[in-house]
mmCIF file of C-alpha atoms in Angstrom:
data_model
loop_
_atom_site.group_PDB
_atom_site.id
_atom_site.type_symbol
_atom_site.label_atom_id
_atom_site.label_comp_id
_atom_site.label_asym_id
_atom_site.label_seq_id
_atom_site.Cartn_x
_atom_site.Cartn_y
_atom_site.Cartn_z
ATOM 1 C CA MET A 1 15.898 -23.497 1.881
ATOM 2 C CA GLU A 2 19.487 -22.646 1.625
ATOM 3 C CA ASN A 3 20.901 -20.213 -0.819
ATOM 4 C CA VAL A 4 21.553 -22.051 -4.188
ATOM 5 C CA ARG A 5 23.886 -19.213 -5.382
ATOM 6 C CA SER A 6 26.449 -16.890 -3.525
ATOM 7 C CA VAL A 7 24.244 -13.753 -3.837
ATOM 8 C CA LYS A 8 24.876 -10.861 -1.347
ATOM 9 C CA LEU A 9 22.905 -7.811 -0.299
ATOM 10 C CA PHE A 10 23.705 -4.817 -2.659
ATOM 11 C CA GLN A 11 25.693 -7.193 -5.095
ATOM 12 C CA GLY A 12 26.063 -5.303 -8.458
ATOM 13 C CA GLU A 13 23.836 -2.326 -7.349
ATOM 14 C CA LYS A 14 26.611 0.281 -6.942
ATOM 15 C CA TRP A 15 24.705 2.943 -8.948
ATOM 16 C CA LEU A 16 21.478 2.536 -6.680
ATOM 17 C CA VAL A 17 23.694 2.716 -3.535
ATOM 18 C CA ILE A 18 25.211 5.996 -4.817
ATOM 19 C CA THR A 19 21.782 7.332 -5.551
ATOM 20 C CA GLY A 20 20.682 6.443 -1.872
ATOM 21 C CA ILE A 21 23.721 7.875 -0.459
ATOM 22 C CA THR A 22 23.310 10.977 -2.502
ATOM 23 C CA GLY A 23 19.852 11.409 -0.907
ATOM 24 C CA LEU A 24 21.038 11.135 2.538
ATOM 25 C CA LEU A 25 23.734 13.787 1.882
ATOM 26 C CA LEU A 26 21.191 15.998 0.372
ATOM 27 C CA ALA A 27 19.033 15.524 3.402
ATOM 28 C CA ALA A 28 21.964 16.206 5.704
ATOM 29 C CA GLY A 29 22.584 19.450 3.713
ATOM 30 C CA ILE A 30 18.923 20.606 4.092
ATOM 31 C CA ALA A 31 19.112 19.732 7.835
ATOM 32 C CA ILE A 32 22.146 22.060 8.272
ATOM 33 C CA PHE A 33 20.400 24.675 6.328
ATOM 34 C CA ILE A 34 17.372 24.530 8.452
ATOM 35 C CA PHE A 35 19.412 24.779 11.795
ATOM 36 C CA ILE A 36 20.865 28.053 10.483
ATOM 37 C CA ASN A 37 17.902 29.460 8.752
ATOM 38 C CA GLY A 38 14.714 27.655 9.855
ATOM 39 C CA SER A 39 12.537 25.400 7.754
ATOM 40 C CA ILE A 40 9.634 27.784 6.490
ATOM 41 C CA VAL A 41 10.130 29.450 3.049
ATOM 42 C CA GLU A 42 7.223 31.618 2.026
ATOM 43 C CA PRO A 43 4.586 31.307 0.603
ATOM 44 C CA GLU A 44 4.224 27.443 1.227
ATOM 45 C CA GLY A 45 7.613 25.878 1.280
ATOM 46 C CA ASN A 46 8.806 23.723 4.259
ATOM 47 C CA LEU A 47 12.291 22.421 4.115
ATOM 48 C CA ALA A 48 11.549 20.070 6.889
ATOM 49 C CA ASN A 49 9.348 18.174 4.459
ATOM 50 C CA ALA A 50 12.182 18.150 1.873
ATOM 51 C CA PHE A 51 14.452 16.687 4.519
ATOM 52 C CA SER A 52 12.161 14.002 5.599
ATOM 53 C CA PHE A 53 11.215 13.098 2.026
ATOM 54 C CA ASN A 54 14.671 12.899 0.778
ATOM 55 C CA ALA A 55 15.874 10.910 3.585
ATOM 56 C CA ALA A 56 13.047 8.490 3.419
ATOM 57 C CA VAL A 57 13.479 8.087 -0.406
ATOM 58 C CA ALA A 58 17.206 7.459 0.110
ATOM 59 C CA ILE A 59 16.514 4.869 2.513
ATOM 60 C CA PHE A 60 13.979 3.221 0.305
ATOM 61 C CA ILE A 61 16.176 2.992 -2.618
ATOM 62 C CA LEU A 62 19.211 1.525 -0.669
ATOM 63 C CA THR A 63 16.772 -1.047 0.541
ATOM 64 C CA ILE A 64 15.746 -1.749 -3.029
ATOM 65 C CA ALA A 65 19.510 -1.937 -3.805
ATOM 66 C CA ALA A 66 19.840 -4.535 -1.046
ATOM 67 C CA ILE A 67 17.114 -6.948 -2.278
ATOM 68 C CA LEU A 68 17.241 -6.490 -6.070
ATOM 69 C CA PRO A 69 20.071 -9.125 -6.397
ATOM 70 C CA PHE A 70 17.636 -11.720 -4.990
ATOM 71 C CA SER A 71 14.867 -10.921 -7.582
ATOM 72 C CA GLN A 72 16.134 -13.559 -10.010
ATOM 73 C CA LEU A 73 15.860 -11.041 -12.909
ATOM 74 C CA ASP A 74 18.350 -11.426 -15.660
ATOM 75 C CA ASP A 75 21.020 -8.852 -16.224
ATOM 76 C CA HIS A 76 19.198 -7.136 -18.906
ATOM 77 C CA ARG A 77 15.888 -6.720 -16.994
ATOM 78 C CA LYS A 78 17.886 -5.894 -13.918
ATOM 79 C CA GLN A 79 19.611 -3.056 -15.676
ATOM 80 C CA ARG A 80 16.373 -1.641 -16.835
ATOM 81 C CA VAL A 81 14.760 -1.728 -13.401
ATOM 82 C CA ARG A 82 18.046 0.009 -12.013
ATOM 83 C CA LEU A 83 17.966 2.551 -14.733
ATOM 84 C CA HIS A 84 14.207 3.532 -14.172
ATOM 85 C CA PHE A 85 14.654 3.588 -10.203
ATOM 86 C CA PHE A 86 17.759 5.878 -10.672
ATOM 87 C CA LEU A 87 15.834 8.392 -13.183
ATOM 88 C CA ILE A 88 12.624 8.448 -10.814
ATOM 89 C CA ILE A 89 14.451 8.850 -7.746
ATOM 90 C CA SER A 90 16.694 11.447 -9.164
ATOM 91 C CA TYR A 91 13.543 13.400 -10.431
ATOM 92 C CA PHE A 92 12.103 13.167 -6.945
ATOM 93 C CA TYR A 93 15.234 14.591 -5.349
ATOM 94 C CA LEU A 94 15.375 17.494 -7.647
ATOM 95 C CA VAL A 95 11.568 18.426 -7.667
ATOM 96 C CA GLU A 96 11.178 18.180 -3.890
ATOM 97 C CA THR A 97 14.328 20.082 -3.032
ATOM 98 C CA ILE A 98 14.127 22.894 -5.672
ATOM 99 C CA GLN A 99 10.405 23.497 -5.089
ATOM 100 C CA HIS A 100 10.514 23.789 -1.300
ATOM 101 C CA PHE A 101 13.574 26.172 -1.511
ATOM 102 C CA ARG A 102 11.498 28.280 -3.888
ATOM 103 C CA GLY A 103 8.632 28.381 -1.309
ATOM 104 C CA ILE A 104 6.347 26.182 -3.480
ATOM 105 C CA ASN A 105 4.746 22.740 -2.274
ATOM 106 C CA PRO A 106 5.883 20.410 -4.989
ATOM 107 C CA ARG A 107 2.587 18.301 -5.059
ATOM 108 C CA PHE A 108 -0.300 20.261 -3.742
ATOM 109 C CA SER A 109 0.630 23.851 -4.567
ATOM 110 C CA ARG A 110 -2.039 26.560 -3.864
ATOM 111 C CA ALA A 111 0.279 29.561 -4.495
ATOM 112 C CA GLY A 112 2.417 28.673 -7.379
ATOM 113 C CA SER A 113 2.196 29.547 -11.068
ATOM 114 C CA ILE A 114 0.767 27.409 -13.909
ATOM 115 C CA ILE A 115 4.309 25.899 -14.307
ATOM 116 C CA ASP A 116 4.309 24.737 -10.665
ATOM 117 C CA MET A 117 1.042 23.245 -11.107
ATOM 118 C CA ILE A 118 2.309 21.335 -14.105
ATOM 119 C CA ILE A 119 5.388 20.288 -12.067
ATOM 120 C CA GLY A 120 2.807 19.009 -9.381
ATOM 121 C CA ILE A 121 0.834 16.969 -11.926
ATOM 122 C CA SER A 122 4.024 15.566 -13.429
ATOM 123 C CA PHE A 123 5.194 14.485 -9.891
ATOM 124 C CA GLY A 124 1.919 12.694 -9.503
ATOM 125 C CA ILE A 125 2.446 10.961 -12.965
ATOM 126 C CA VAL A 126 5.958 9.934 -12.026
ATOM 127 C CA SER A 127 4.740 8.649 -8.732
ATOM 128 C CA LEU A 128 2.316 6.373 -10.708
ATOM 129 C CA LEU A 129 5.326 5.158 -12.791
ATOM 130 C CA ILE A 130 7.074 3.993 -9.621
ATOM 131 C CA VAL A 131 3.873 2.147 -8.677
ATOM 132 C CA ILE A 132 3.924 0.219 -11.785
ATOM 133 C CA LEU A 133 7.660 -0.419 -11.432
ATOM 134 C CA LEU A 134 7.220 -1.678 -7.952
ATOM 135 C CA ILE A 135 4.248 -3.943 -8.874
ATOM 136 C CA LYS A 136 6.357 -5.616 -11.381
ATOM 137 C CA LEU A 137 9.097 -6.061 -8.806
ATOM 138 C CA MET A 138 6.744 -7.496 -6.236
ATOM 139 C CA ILE A 139 5.522 -10.077 -8.828
ATOM 140 C CA GLN A 140 9.121 -11.210 -9.425
ATOM 141 C CA PHE A 141 9.444 -11.898 -5.588
ATOM 142 C CA PHE A 142 6.220 -13.855 -5.503
ATOM 143 C CA ARG A 143 7.560 -16.389 -7.958
ATOM 144 C CA THR A 144 9.162 -19.578 -6.807
ATOM 145 C CA SER A 145 12.529 -18.557 -5.331
ATOM 146 C CA ILE A 146 15.941 -20.291 -5.096
ATOM 147 C CA TYR A 147 17.015 -18.188 -2.235
ATOM 148 C CA ASN A 148 16.594 -18.445 1.499
ATOM 149 C CA GLU A 149 12.836 -18.937 2.131
ATOM 150 C CA HIS A 150 12.772 -16.682 5.262
ATOM 151 C CA PHE A 151 14.438 -13.778 3.494
ATOM 152 C CA ILE A 152 12.074 -14.028 0.532
ATOM 153 C CA LEU A 153 8.969 -14.452 2.684
ATOM 154 C CA SER A 154 9.936 -11.123 4.628
ATOM 155 C CA ILE A 155 10.239 -9.278 1.310
ATOM 156 C CA ARG A 156 6.754 -10.637 0.212
ATOM 157 C CA TYR A 157 5.187 -9.287 3.334
ATOM 158 C CA SER A 158 7.083 -5.994 2.831
ATOM 159 C CA PHE A 159 5.662 -5.606 -0.715
ATOM 160 C CA ILE A 160 2.011 -6.216 0.516
ATOM 161 C CA SER A 161 2.589 -3.340 2.995
ATOM 162 C CA ILE A 162 3.935 -1.146 0.262
ATOM 163 C CA MET A 163 0.948 -1.779 -1.872
ATOM 164 C CA LEU A 164 -1.062 -0.391 1.061
ATOM 165 C CA ALA A 165 1.205 2.658 1.157
ATOM 166 C CA LEU A 166 0.894 3.170 -2.710
ATOM 167 C CA VAL A 167 -2.887 3.099 -2.293
ATOM 168 C CA ALA A 168 -2.539 5.882 0.228
ATOM 169 C CA GLY A 169 -0.212 7.842 -2.021
ATOM 170 C CA ILE A 170 -2.667 7.502 -4.954
ATOM 171 C CA TRP A 171 -5.429 8.693 -2.791
ATOM 172 C CA MET A 172 -3.463 11.708 -1.849
ATOM 173 C CA ILE A 173 -2.770 12.521 -5.645
ATOM 174 C CA VAL A 174 -6.401 12.198 -6.395
ATOM 175 C CA ILE A 175 -7.449 14.455 -3.512
ATOM 176 C CA GLN A 176 -4.421 16.794 -3.960
ATOM 177 C CA ASP A 177 -3.849 16.805 -0.163
ATOM 178 C CA ARG A 178 -2.431 14.541 2.594
ATOM 179 C CA TYR A 179 -5.355 15.406 4.775
ATOM 180 C CA PHE A 180 -8.747 13.795 4.765
ATOM 181 C CA GLY A 181 -11.963 14.508 6.727
ATOM 182 C CA THR A 182 -11.547 16.201 10.000
ATOM 183 C CA TYR A 183 -8.296 14.635 11.233
ATOM 184 C CA GLY A 184 -7.343 12.030 8.778
ATOM 185 C CA ASN A 185 -3.731 12.084 7.375
ATOM 186 C CA PHE A 186 -2.759 9.519 4.819
ATOM 187 C CA ILE A 187 0.877 10.329 5.097
ATOM 188 C CA VAL A 188 0.946 8.076 8.253
ATOM 189 C CA LEU A 189 -0.170 4.950 6.277
ATOM 190 C CA HIS A 190 2.068 6.073 3.317
ATOM 191 C CA GLY A 191 5.222 6.326 5.486
ATOM 192 C CA LEU A 192 4.707 3.264 7.764
ATOM 193 C CA GLY A 193 3.733 1.130 4.681
ATOM 194 C CA PHE A 194 6.909 1.900 2.972
ATOM 195 C CA HIS A 195 9.109 1.169 5.985
ATOM 196 C CA ALA A 196 8.143 -2.295 6.122
ATOM 197 C CA LEU A 197 10.702 -2.681 3.375
ATOM 198 C CA GLN A 198 13.351 -2.020 5.901
ATOM 199 C CA LEU A 199 11.886 -3.365 9.166
ATOM 200 C CA ILE A 200 10.273 -6.719 8.032
ATOM 201 C CA VAL A 201 13.195 -7.285 5.515
ATOM 202 C CA VAL A 202 15.690 -6.855 8.448
ATOM 203 C CA GLN A 203 13.630 -9.346 10.551
ATOM 204 C CA GLY A 204 13.947 -11.832 7.566
ATOM 205 C CA TRP A 205 17.700 -11.211 7.275
ATOM 206 C CA PHE A 206 18.141 -12.006 11.069
ATOM 207 C CA LEU A 207 16.390 -15.407 10.494
ATOM 208 C CA MET A 208 18.330 -16.156 7.378
ATOM 209 C CA LYS A 209 21.628 -15.410 9.190
ATOM 210 C CA ALA A 210 20.540 -17.419 12.160
ATOM 211 C CA GLU A 211 19.832 -20.380 9.767
ATOM 212 C CA ALA A 212 16.541 -20.685 11.767
ATOM 213 C CA ASP A 213 14.423 -23.830 11.414
ATOM 214 C CA LYS A 214 12.193 -23.485 8.478
ATOM 215 C CA ARG A 215 8.947 -24.038 10.141
ATOM 216 C CA LYS A 216 9.729 -21.743 13.210
ATOM 217 C CA GLY A 217 11.145 -18.889 11.072
ATOM 218 C CA ASN A 218 8.165 -18.951 8.762
ATOM 219 C CA LEU A 219 5.764 -18.974 11.720
ATOM 220 C CA LEU A 220 7.525 -15.845 13.143
ATOM 221 C CA LEU A 221 7.295 -14.224 9.944
ATOM 222 C CA HIS A 222 3.655 -14.996 9.165
ATOM 223 C CA ILE A 223 2.604 -13.878 12.692
ATOM 224 C CA GLY A 224 4.586 -10.674 12.474
ATOM 225 C CA GLY A 225 3.882 -10.009 8.932
ATOM 226 C CA SER A 226 0.271 -10.557 9.318
ATOM 227 C CA ALA A 227 0.095 -8.308 12.362
ATOM 228 C CA TRP A 228 1.839 -5.533 10.504
ATOM 229 C CA ILE A 229 -0.482 -5.817 7.541
ATOM 230 C CA ILE A 230 -3.578 -5.783 9.805
ATOM 231 C CA SER A 231 -2.192 -2.663 11.513
ATOM 232 C CA MET A 232 -1.735 -0.970 8.238
ATOM 233 C CA CYS A 233 -5.260 -1.886 7.198
ATOM 234 C CA LEU A 234 -6.751 -0.421 10.448
ATOM 235 C CA ILE A 235 -4.728 2.723 9.981
ATOM 236 C CA GLY A 236 -6.231 2.987 6.453
ATOM 237 C CA ILE A 237 -9.739 2.653 7.795
ATOM 238 C CA GLN A 238 -9.216 5.092 10.469
ATOM 239 C CA THR A 239 -7.837 7.547 7.985
ATOM 240 C CA VAL A 240 -10.743 7.059 5.474
ATOM 241 C CA LEU A 241 -13.181 7.744 8.473
ATOM 242 C CA GLY A 242 -11.500 11.078 8.611
ATOM 243 C CA GLU A 243 -10.154 10.432 12.182
ATOM 244 C CA SER A 244 -6.660 10.619 13.602
ATOM 245 C CA ILE A 245 -4.747 7.430 14.072
ATOM 246 C CA PHE A 246 -3.318 8.742 17.247
ATOM 247 C CA GLN A 247 -6.666 8.895 18.963
ATOM 248 C CA MET A 248 -7.343 6.426 21.852
ATOM 249 C CA THR A 249 -10.195 4.779 20.143
ATOM 250 C CA LEU A 250 -10.656 1.247 19.174
ATOM 251 C CA LEU A 251 -9.095 1.130 15.681
ATOM 252 C CA PRO A 252 -6.008 2.853 16.786
ATOM 253 C CA ILE A 253 -5.606 0.709 19.895
ATOM 254 C CA ILE A 254 -5.915 -2.653 18.124
ATOM 255 C CA SER A 255 -3.512 -1.164 15.369
ATOM 256 C CA GLY A 256 -0.910 -0.347 18.112
ATOM 257 C CA PHE A 257 -1.447 -3.875 19.492
ATOM 258 C CA MET A 258 -0.811 -5.335 16.184
ATOM 259 C CA LEU A 259 2.392 -3.262 15.811
ATOM 260 C CA VAL A 260 3.461 -4.719 19.367
ATOM 261 C CA VAL A 261 2.785 -8.334 18.068
ATOM 262 C CA TRP A 262 5.148 -7.610 15.244
ATOM 263 C CA LEU A 263 7.821 -6.163 17.374
ATOM 264 C CA ILE A 264 7.873 -9.015 19.566
ATOM 265 C CA THR A 265 8.447 -11.466 16.607
ATOM 266 C CA ALA A 266 11.167 -9.076 15.362
ATOM 267 C CA PHE A 267 12.917 -9.036 18.526
ATOM 268 C CA TYR A 268 12.542 -12.689 19.052
ATOM 269 C CA SER A 269 14.148 -13.044 15.510
ATOM 270 C CA PHE A 270 17.009 -10.693 16.431
ATOM 271 C CA TRP A 271 17.458 -12.849 19.609
ATOM 272 C CA MET A 272 17.909 -15.932 17.394
ATOM 273 C CA PHE A 273 20.516 -14.181 15.359
ATOM 274 C CA MET A 274 22.381 -12.971 18.344
ATOM 275 C CA LYS A 275 22.451 -16.548 19.796
ATOM 276 C CA ALA A 276 23.539 -18.129 16.435
ATOM 277 C CA LYS A 277 26.255 -15.606 16.151
ATOM 278 C CA SER A 278 27.411 -16.264 19.745
ATOM 279 C CA ASN A 279 27.454 -20.120 19.143
ATOM 280 C CA PHE A 280 29.462 -19.521 16.013
ATOM 281 C CA LEU A 281 32.068 -17.511 17.858
ATOM 282 C CA THR A 282 32.321 -19.914 20.746
ATOM 283 C CA VAL A 283 32.756 -22.858 18.348
ATOM 284 C CA ASN A 284 35.401 -20.943 16.400
ATOM 285 C CA LYS A 285 37.197 -19.915 19.723
ATOM 286 C CA SER A 286 37.116 -23.501 20.724
ATOM 287 C CA VAL A 287 38.717 -24.644 17.530
ATOM 288 C CA SER A 288 41.389 -22.105 17.476
ATOM 289 C CA GLU A 289 42.497 -23.144 20.999
#
């Protein structure tokens, strides 16, 4: 399905882009501080966590800024979504950075004061607000779309992965820790689940720009997207069992194999994009001559 309207990535999302760039600059500043002074701040602060969190959140909001123009929301609803994301992400930046510099775990503090405990609880509540916001946005992308089918399909698979990541996030809020059982760590599912918003969406963008055949492109996305989701589910099961996803046991091995399947489809999508780009340049060169 061809684009009906001339809509581009990031179109009209200046403030979300600024919010994302701010997070990347903040992460860069923290990285410089760590290089000079180290990452540990007693009693429980870890600036490496602040760096990785701010960088990940910045990349996340930049991706939201990229796909929001394709959501088919009207201007008023889009403005509300934009404002909510801006406020929530700004709050995340402040709490994560300030608390770690104070030597306090912003979410699961064991050494902080009552105020720090309240901040940790509020962090969890705000996290639930972004869950609601993402669910509403996901529903919008599952409606019939006027835009390129490959690109929208990649966004849909990404949101399914995000829902699994949010389940992991809620689980961590409930147990007040990222670790579960002997070796389980929900941060792996939480992080990988969210990164589908970049990885699978980029694959969809490759297919859109390559103007891939509808059936072939959708098949690639269904195979790759399904493999990714299966991998995330297996990671979740392994973690619930209290075991490390990095063990050489059945579930992690199958999960890794599924990621390889997705990677093959992603590389093939990239090859189609480069081939289409090469053909376009060759035709233009022939015309100019």
